[in-house]
Coordinates of N, CA and C in Angstrom, one line a residue:
X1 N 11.8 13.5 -16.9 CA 10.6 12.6 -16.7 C 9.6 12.8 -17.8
X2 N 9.4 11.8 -18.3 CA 8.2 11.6 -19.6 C 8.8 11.0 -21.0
X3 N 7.9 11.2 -22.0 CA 8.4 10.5 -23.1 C 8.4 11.7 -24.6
X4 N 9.7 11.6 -24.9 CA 9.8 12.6 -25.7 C 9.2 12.8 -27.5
X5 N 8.7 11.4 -27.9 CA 7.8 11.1 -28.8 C 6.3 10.8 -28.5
X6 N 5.3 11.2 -29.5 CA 4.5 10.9 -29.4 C 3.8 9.8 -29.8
X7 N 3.6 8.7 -29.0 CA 2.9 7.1 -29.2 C 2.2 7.0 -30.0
X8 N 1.9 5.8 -31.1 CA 0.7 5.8 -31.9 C -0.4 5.1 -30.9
X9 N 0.1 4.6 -29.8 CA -0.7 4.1 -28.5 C -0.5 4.2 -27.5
X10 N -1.2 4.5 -26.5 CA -1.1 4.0 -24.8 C -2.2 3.0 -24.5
X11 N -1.1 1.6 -24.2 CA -1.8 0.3 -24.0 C -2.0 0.1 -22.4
X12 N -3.1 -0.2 -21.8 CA -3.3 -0.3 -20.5 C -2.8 -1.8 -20.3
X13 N -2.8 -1.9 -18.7 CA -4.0 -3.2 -18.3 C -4.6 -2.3 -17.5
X14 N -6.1 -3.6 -17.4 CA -7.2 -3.0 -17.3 C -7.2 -3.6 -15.8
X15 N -7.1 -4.7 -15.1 CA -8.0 -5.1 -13.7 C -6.6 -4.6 -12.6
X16 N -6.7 -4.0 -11.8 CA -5.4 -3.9 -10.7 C -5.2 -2.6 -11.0
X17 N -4.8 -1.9 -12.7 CA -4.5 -0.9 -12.9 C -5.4 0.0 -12.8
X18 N -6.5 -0.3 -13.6 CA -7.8 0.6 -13.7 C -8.6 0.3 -13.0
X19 N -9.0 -0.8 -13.0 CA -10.5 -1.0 -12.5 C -9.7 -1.5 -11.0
X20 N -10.4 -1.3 -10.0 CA -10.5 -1.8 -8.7 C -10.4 -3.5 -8.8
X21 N -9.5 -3.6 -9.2 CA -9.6 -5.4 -8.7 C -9.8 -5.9 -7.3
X22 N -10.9 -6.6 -7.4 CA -11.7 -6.5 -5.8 C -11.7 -8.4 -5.4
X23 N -10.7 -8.8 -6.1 CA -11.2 -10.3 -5.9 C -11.3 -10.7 -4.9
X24 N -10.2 -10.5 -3.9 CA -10.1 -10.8 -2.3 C -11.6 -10.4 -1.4
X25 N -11.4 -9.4 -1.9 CA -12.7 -9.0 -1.0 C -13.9 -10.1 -2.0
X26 N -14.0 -10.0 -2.7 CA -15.2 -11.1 -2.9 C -14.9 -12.4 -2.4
X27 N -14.0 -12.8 -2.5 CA -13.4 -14.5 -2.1 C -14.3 -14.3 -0.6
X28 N -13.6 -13.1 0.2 CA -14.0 -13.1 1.7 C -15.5 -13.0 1.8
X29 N -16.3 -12.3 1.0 CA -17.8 -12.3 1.1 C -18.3 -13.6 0.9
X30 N -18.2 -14.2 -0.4 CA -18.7 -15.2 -1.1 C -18.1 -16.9 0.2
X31 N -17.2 -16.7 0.7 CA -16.7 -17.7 1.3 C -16.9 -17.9 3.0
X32 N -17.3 -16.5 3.7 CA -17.8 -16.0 5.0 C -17.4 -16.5 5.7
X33 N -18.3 -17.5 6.5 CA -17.1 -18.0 7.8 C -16.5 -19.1 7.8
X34 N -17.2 -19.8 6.4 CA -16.2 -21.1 5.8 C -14.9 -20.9 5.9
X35 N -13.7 -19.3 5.5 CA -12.7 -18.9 5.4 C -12.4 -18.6 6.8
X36 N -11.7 -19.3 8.1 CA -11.4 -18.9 9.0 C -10.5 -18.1 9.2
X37 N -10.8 -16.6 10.0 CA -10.4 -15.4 10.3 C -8.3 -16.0 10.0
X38 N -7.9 -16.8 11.0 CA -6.6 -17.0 10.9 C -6.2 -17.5 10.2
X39 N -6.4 -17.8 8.8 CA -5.8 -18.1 7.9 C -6.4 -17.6 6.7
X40 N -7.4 -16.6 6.6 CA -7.5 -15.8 5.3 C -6.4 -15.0 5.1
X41 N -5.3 -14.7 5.3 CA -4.4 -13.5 4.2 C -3.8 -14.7 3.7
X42 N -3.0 -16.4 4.4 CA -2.6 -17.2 3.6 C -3.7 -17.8 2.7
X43 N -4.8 -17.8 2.6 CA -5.6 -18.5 1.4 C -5.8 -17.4 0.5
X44 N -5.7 -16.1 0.5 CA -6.0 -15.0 -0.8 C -4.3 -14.8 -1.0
X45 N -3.4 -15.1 -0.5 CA -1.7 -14.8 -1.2 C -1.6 -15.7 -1.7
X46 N -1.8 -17.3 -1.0 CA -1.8 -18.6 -2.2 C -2.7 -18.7 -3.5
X47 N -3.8 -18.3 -2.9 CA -4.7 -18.3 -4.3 C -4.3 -17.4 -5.5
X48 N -3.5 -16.1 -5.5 CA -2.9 -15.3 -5.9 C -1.6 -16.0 -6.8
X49 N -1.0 -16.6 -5.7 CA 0.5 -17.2 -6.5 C -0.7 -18.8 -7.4
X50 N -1.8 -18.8 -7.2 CA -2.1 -20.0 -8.1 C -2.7 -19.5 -9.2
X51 N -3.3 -18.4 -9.2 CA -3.9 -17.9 -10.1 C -2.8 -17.7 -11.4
X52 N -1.9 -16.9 -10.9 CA -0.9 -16.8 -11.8 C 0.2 -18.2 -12.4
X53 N -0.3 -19.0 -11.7 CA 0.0 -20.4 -12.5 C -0.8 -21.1 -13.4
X54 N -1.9 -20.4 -13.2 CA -3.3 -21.0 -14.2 C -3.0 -20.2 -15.5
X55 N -2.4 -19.0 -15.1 CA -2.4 -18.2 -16.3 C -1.4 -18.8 -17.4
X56 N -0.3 -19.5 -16.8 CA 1.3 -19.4 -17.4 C 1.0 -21.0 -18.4
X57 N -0.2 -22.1 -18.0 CA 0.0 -23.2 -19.0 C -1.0 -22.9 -20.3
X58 N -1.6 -24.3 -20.6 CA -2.6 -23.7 -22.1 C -3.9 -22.9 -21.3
X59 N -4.3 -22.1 -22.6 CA -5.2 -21.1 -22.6 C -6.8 -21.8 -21.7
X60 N -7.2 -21.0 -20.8 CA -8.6 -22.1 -20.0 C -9.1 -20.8 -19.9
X61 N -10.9 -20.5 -19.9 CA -11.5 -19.0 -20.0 C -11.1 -18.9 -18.3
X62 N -11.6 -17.5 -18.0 CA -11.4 -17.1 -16.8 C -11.7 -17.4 -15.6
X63 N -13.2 -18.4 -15.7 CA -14.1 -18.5 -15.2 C -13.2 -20.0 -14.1
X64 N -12.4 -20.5 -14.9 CA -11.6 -21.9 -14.6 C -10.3 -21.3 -13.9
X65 N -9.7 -20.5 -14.2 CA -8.7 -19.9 -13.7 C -8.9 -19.6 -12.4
X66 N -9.9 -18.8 -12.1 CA -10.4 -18.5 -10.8 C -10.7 -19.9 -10.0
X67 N -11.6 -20.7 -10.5 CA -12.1 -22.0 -9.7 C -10.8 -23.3 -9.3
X68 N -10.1 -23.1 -10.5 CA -8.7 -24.3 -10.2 C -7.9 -23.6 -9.3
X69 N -7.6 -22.0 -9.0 CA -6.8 -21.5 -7.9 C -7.6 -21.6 -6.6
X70 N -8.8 -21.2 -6.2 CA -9.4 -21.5 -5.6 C -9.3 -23.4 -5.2
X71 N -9.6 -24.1 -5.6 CA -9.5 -25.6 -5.4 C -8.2 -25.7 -5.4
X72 N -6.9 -25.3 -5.4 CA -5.9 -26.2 -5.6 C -5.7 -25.0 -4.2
X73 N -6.4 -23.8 -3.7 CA -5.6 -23.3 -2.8 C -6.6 -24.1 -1.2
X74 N -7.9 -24.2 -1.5 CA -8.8 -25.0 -0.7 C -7.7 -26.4 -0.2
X75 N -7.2 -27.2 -1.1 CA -6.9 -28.4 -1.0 C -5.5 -28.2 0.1
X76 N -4.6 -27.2 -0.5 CA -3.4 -27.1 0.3 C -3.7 -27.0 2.1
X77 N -4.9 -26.0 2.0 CA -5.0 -25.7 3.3 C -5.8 -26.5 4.1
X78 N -6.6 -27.5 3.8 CA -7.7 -28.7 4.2 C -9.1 -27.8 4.2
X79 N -9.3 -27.1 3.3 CA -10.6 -26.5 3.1 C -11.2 -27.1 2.2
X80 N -13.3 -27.0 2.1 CA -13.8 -27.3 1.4 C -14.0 -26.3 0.2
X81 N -13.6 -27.1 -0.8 CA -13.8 -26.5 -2.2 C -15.4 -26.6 -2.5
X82 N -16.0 -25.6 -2.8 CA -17.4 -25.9 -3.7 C -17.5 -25.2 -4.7
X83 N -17.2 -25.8 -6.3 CA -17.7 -25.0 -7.5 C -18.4 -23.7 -7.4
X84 N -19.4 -24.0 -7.0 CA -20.6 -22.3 -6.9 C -19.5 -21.2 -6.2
X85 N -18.5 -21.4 -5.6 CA -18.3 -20.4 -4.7 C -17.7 -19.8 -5.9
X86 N -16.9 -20.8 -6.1 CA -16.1 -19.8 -7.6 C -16.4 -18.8 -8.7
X87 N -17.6 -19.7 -8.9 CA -18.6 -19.0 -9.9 C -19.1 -17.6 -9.1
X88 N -19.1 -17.8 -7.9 CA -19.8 -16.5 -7.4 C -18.9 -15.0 -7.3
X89 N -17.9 -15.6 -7.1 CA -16.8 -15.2 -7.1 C -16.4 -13.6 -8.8
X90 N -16.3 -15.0 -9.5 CA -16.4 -14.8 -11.1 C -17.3 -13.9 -11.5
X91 N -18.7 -13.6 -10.8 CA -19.4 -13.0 -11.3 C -19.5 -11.9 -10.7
X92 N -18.6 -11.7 -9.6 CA -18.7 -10.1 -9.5 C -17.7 -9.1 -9.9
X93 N -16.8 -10.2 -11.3 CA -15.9 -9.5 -11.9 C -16.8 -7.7 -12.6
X94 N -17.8 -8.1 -13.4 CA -18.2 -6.5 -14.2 C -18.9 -5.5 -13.4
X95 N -19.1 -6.0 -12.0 CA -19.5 -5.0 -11.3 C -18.6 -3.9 -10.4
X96 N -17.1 -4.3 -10.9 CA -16.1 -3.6 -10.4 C -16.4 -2.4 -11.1
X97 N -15.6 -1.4 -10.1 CA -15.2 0.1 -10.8 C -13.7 0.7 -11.0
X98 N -13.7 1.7 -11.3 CA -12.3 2.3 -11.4 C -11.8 2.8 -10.1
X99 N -10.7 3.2 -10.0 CA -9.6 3.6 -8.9 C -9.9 5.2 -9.0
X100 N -10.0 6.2 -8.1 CA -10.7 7.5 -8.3 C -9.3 8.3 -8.8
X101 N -10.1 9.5 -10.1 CA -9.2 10.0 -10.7 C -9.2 9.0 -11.7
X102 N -9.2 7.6 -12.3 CA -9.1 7.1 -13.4 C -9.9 7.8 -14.8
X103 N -10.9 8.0 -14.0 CA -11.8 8.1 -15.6 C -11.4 9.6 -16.1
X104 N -10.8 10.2 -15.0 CA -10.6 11.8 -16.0 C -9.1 11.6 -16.2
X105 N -8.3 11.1 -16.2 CA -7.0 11.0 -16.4 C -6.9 9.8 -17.9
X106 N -7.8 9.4 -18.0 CA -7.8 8.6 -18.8 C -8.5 9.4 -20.6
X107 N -9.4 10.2 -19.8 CA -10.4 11.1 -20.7 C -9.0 12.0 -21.2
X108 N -8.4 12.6 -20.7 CA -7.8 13.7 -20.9 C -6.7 13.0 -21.4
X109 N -5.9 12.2 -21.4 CA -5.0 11.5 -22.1 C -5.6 11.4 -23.5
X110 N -6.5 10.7 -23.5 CA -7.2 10.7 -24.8 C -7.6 11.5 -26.1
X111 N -7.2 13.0 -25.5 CA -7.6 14.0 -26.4 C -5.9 13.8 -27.3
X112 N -5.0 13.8 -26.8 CA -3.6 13.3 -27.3 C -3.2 12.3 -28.2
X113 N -3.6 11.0 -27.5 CA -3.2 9.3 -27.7 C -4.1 8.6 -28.2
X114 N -4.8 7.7 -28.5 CA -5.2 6.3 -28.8 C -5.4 5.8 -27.7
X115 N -6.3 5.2 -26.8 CA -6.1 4.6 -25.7 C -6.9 3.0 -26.1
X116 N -5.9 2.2 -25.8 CA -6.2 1.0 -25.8 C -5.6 -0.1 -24.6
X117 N -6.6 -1.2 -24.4 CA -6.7 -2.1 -23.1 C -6.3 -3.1 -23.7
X118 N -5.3 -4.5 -23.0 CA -4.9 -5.3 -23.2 C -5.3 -6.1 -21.4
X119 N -5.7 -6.8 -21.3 CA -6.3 -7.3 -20.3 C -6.8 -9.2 -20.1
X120 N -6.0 -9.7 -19.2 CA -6.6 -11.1 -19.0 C -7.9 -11.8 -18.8
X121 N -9.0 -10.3 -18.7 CA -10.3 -10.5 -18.9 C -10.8 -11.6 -20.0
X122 N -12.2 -12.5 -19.7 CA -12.9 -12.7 -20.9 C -13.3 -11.9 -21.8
X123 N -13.6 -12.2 -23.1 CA -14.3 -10.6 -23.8 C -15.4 -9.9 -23.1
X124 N -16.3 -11.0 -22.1 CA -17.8 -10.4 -22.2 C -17.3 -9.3 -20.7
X125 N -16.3 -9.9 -20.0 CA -16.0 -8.8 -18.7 C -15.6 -7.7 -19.2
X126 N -14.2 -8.2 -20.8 CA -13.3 -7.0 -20.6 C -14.1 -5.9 -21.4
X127 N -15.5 -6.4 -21.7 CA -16.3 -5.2 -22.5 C -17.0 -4.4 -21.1
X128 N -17.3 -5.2 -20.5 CA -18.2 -4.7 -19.2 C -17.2 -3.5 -18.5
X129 N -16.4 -4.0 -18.0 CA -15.2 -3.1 -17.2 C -14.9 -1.9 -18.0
X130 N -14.5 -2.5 -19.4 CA -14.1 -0.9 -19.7 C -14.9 0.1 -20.0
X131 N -16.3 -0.3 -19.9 CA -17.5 0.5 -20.2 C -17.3 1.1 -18.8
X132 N -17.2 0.3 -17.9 CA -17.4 1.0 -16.4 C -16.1 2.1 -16.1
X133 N -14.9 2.1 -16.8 CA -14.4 3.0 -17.0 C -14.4 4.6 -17.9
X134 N -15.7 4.7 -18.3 CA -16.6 5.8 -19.3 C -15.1 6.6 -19.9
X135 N -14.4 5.9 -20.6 CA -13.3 6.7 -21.4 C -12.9 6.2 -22.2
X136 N -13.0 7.1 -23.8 CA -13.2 5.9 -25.0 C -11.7 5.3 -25.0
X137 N -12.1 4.4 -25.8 CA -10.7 2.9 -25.8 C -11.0 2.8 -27.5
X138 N -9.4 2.5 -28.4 CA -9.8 2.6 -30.0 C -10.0 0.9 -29.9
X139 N -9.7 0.4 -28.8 CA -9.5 -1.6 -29.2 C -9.4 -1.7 -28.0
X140 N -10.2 -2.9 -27.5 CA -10.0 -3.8 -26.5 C -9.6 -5.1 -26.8
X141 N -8.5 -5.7 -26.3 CA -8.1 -7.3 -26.4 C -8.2 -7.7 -25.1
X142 N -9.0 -8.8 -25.2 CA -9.2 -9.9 -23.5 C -8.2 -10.8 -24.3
X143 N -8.1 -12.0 -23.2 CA -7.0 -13.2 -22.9 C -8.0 -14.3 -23.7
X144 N -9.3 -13.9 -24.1 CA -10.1 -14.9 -24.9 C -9.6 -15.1 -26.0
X145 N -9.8 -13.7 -26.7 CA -9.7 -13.1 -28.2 C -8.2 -13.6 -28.6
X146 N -7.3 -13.1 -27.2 CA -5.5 -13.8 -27.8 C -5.6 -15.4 -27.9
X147 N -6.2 -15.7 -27.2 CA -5.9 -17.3 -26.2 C -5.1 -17.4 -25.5
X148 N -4.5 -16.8 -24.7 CA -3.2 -16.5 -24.4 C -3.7 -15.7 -23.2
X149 N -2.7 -16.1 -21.6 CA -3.0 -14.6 -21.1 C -1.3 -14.0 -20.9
X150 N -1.3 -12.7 -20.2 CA -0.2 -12.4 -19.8 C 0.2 -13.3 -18.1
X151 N 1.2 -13.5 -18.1 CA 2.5 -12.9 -18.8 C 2.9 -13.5 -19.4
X152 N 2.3 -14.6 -20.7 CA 2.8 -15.1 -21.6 C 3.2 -13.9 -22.2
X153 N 4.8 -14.2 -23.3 CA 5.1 -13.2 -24.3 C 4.3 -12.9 -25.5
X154 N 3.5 -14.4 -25.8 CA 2.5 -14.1 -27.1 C 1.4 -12.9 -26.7
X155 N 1.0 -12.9 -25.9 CA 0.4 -12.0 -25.3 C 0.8 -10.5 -26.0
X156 N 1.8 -10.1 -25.4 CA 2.2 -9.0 -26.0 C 2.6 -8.8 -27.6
X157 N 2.8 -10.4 -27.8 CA 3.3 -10.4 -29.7 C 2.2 -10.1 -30.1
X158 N 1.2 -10.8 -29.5 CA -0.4 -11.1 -30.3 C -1.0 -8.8 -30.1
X159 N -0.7 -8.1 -29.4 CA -1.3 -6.9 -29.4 C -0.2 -5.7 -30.2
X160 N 0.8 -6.7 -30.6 CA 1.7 -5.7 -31.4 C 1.3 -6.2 -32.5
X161 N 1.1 -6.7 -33.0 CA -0.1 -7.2 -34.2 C -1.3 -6.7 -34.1
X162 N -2.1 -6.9 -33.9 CA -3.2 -6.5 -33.6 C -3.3 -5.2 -33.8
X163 N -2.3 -4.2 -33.4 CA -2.1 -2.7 -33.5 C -1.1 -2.5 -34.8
X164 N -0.6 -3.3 -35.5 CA 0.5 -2.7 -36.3 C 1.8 -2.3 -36.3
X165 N 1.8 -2.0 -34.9 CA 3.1 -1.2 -34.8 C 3.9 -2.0 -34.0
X166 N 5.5 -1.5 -34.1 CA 6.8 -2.1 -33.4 C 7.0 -1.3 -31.9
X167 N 7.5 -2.2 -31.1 CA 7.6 -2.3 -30.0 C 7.9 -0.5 -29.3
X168 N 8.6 0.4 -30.5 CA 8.9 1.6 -29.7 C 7.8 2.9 -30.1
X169 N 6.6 2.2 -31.0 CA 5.9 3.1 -31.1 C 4.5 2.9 -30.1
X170 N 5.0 2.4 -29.0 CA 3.7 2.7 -28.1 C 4.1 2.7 -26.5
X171 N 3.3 3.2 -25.8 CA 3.4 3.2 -24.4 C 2.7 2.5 -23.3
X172 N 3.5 1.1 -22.5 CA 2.5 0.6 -21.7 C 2.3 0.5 -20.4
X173 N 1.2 0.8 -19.6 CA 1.1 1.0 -18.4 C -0.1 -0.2 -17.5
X174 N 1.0 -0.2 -16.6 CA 0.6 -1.3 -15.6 C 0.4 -1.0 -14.1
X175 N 0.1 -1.7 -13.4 CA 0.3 -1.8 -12.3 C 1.1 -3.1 -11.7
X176 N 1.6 -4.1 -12.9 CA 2.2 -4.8 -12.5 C 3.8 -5.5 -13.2
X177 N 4.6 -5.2 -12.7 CA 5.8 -5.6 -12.9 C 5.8 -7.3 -13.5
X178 N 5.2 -7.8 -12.6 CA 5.1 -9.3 -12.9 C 4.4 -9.8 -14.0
X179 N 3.1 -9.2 -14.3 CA 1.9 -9.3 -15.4 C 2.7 -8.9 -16.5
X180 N 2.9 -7.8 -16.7 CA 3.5 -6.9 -17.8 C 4.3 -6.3 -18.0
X181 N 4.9 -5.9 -17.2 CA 6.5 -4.9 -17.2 C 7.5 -6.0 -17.6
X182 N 8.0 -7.0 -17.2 CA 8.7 -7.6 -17.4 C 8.4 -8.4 -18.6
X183 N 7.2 -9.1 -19.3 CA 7.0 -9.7 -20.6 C 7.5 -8.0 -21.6
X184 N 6.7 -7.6 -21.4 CA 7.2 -5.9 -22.4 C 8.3 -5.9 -22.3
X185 N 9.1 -5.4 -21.6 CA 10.7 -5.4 -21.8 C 11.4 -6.6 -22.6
X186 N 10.9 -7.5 -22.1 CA 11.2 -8.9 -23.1 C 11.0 -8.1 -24.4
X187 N 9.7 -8.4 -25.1 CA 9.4 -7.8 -26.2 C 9.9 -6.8 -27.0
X188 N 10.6 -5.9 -26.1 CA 11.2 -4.7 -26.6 C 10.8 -3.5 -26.6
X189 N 9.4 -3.7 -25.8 CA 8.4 -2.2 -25.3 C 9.4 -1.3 -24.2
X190 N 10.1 -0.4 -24.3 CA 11.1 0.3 -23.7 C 10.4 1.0 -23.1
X191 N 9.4 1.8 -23.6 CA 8.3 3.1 -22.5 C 7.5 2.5 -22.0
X192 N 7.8 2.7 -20.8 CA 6.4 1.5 -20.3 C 6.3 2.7 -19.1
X193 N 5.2 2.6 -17.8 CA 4.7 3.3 -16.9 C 4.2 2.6 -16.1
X194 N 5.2 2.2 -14.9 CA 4.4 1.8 -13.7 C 3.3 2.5 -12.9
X195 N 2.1 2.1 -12.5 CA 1.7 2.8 -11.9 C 1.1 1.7 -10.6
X196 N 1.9 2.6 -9.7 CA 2.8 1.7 -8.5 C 1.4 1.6 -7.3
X197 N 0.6 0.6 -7.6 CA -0.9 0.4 -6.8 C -0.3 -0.3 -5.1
X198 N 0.8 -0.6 -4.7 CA 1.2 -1.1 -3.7 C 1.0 -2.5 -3.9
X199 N 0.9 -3.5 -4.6 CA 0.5 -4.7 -5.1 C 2.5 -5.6 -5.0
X200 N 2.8 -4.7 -5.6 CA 4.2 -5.5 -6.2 C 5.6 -4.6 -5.8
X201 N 6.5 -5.3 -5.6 CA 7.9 -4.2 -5.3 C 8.3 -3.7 -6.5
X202 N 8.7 -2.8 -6.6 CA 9.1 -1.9 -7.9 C 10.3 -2.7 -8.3
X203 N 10.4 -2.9 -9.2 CA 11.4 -3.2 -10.0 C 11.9 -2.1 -11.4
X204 N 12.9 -1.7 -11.0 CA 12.7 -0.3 -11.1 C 14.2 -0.9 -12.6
X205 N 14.7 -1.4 -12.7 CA 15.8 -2.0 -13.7 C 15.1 -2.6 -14.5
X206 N 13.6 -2.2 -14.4 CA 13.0 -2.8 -16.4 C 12.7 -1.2 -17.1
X207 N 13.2 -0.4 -16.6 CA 13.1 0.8 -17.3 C 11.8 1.3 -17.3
X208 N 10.9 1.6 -16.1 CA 9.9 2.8 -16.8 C 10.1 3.7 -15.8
X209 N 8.8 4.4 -16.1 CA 8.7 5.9 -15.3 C 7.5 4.8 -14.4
X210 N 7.8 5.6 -12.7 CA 7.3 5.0 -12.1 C 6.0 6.3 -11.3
X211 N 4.5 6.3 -11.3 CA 4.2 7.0 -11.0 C 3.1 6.5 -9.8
X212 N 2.6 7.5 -8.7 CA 1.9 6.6 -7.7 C 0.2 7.6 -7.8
X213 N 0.3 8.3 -8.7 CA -1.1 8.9 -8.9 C -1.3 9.4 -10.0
X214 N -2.5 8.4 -10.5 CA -3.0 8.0 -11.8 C -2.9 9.4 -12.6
X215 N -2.9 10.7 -11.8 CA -3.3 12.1 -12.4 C -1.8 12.6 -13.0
X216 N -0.4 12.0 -12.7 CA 0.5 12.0 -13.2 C 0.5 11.4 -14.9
X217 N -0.1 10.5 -15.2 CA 0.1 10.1 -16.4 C -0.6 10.9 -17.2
X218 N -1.1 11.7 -17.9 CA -1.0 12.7 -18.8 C -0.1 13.5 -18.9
X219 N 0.6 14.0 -17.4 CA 1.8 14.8 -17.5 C 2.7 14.3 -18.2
X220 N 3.2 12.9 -17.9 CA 4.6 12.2 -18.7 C 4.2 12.5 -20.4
X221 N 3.6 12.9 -20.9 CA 2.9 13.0 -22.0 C 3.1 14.6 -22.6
X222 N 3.4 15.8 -21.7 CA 3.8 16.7 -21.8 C 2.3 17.2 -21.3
X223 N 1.1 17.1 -20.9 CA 0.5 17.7 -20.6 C 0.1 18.6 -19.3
X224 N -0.6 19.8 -19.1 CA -0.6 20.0 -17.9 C -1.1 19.4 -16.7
X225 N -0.9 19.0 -15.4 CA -1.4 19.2 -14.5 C -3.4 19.6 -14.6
X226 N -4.1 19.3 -14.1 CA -5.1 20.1 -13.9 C -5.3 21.0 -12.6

């Protein structure tokens, strides 16, 4: 278990993996008892499978992504859609935090690797969040800066550029199979690192190391344990 070369990078994603992605729970604040009790898990799993269809056509900032999943998931169910909610929504993207254990597992990686974020954030969040993760990063790319989000493949073309290097000189870690495990393997990114948040079924035939606490990934790296 681990990787027996040393990366010229370890590329994150940043919301799900690192940072606490809290959307649900905001949808449920921001939406209160407009969201009736019996049918909120189907309006945040649909909004979920729409989100990731906003992501897959042309490039729209984040702020629309959230609002057209939200309206197109309002509409299916006979709910009222109101713009502001979205917006409200949207803006408690930078007040998220990290998953505990991130910020020193991330620190300590760092003394080793390069650590850099690739993330479907706008720039102004994906600067906010990664600050809230207090562990330096050599480059951050949002879905602005590409125009592109994941799981488009450009996506990952556009940060193998950006970085210089070919597909087997870096290492990428997710929490999502669907987001990013599967575009990377396309691409030809072979080391990759699940890090298995309970979000997604393991798909375990796109070849990475699968790990379920964040304090594991420095180890794959040959480092100690703390």
């Amino acid at each position: 278990m681990g990787f027996d070369a040393k990366p010229k990078f370890v590329t994150f994603d940043m919301n799900g993996t690192l940072i606490k992605f809290s959307i649900n729970d905001a949808m449920r604040e921001v939406l209160g008892d407009r969201l009736p009790a019996e049918i909120a898990d189907d309006y945040l799993r649909i909004c979920k499978a729409y989100r990731i269809d906003e992501c897959t056509g042309a490039y729209q900032p984040f702020h629309r992504v959230v609002a057209r999943s939200m309206e197109r998931t309002s509409r299916k169910l006979g709910l009222e859609f109101r713009e502001e909610d979205a917006r409200a929504v949207y803006e408690t993207i930078p007040t998220w935090g990290p998953y505990p254990g991130v910020t020193e597992a991330l620190n300590r990686l760092a003394e080793e690797v390069p650590l850099v974020i690739i993330t479907n954030s706008d720039t102004a969040h994906a600067k906010r969040l990664s600050e809230n993760l207090k562990a330096p990063f050599e480059v951050v790319i949002s879905a602005e800066e590409m125009g592109i989000y994941k799981p488009r493949l450009g996506a990952f073309d556009y940060m193998l550029d950006k970085l210089g290097v070919t597909p087997d000189e870096l290492v990428h870690v997710s929490a999502s199979p669907m987001y990013d495990h599967r575009p990377a393997a396309i691409v030809g990114i072979e080391n990759k690192v699940y890090m298995d948040r309970g979000w997604e079924h393991d798909e375990h035939w796109l070849g990475y190391e699968r790990i379920t606490d964040i304090a594991d990934l420095p180890v794959l790296f040959g480092l100690p344990r703390p």
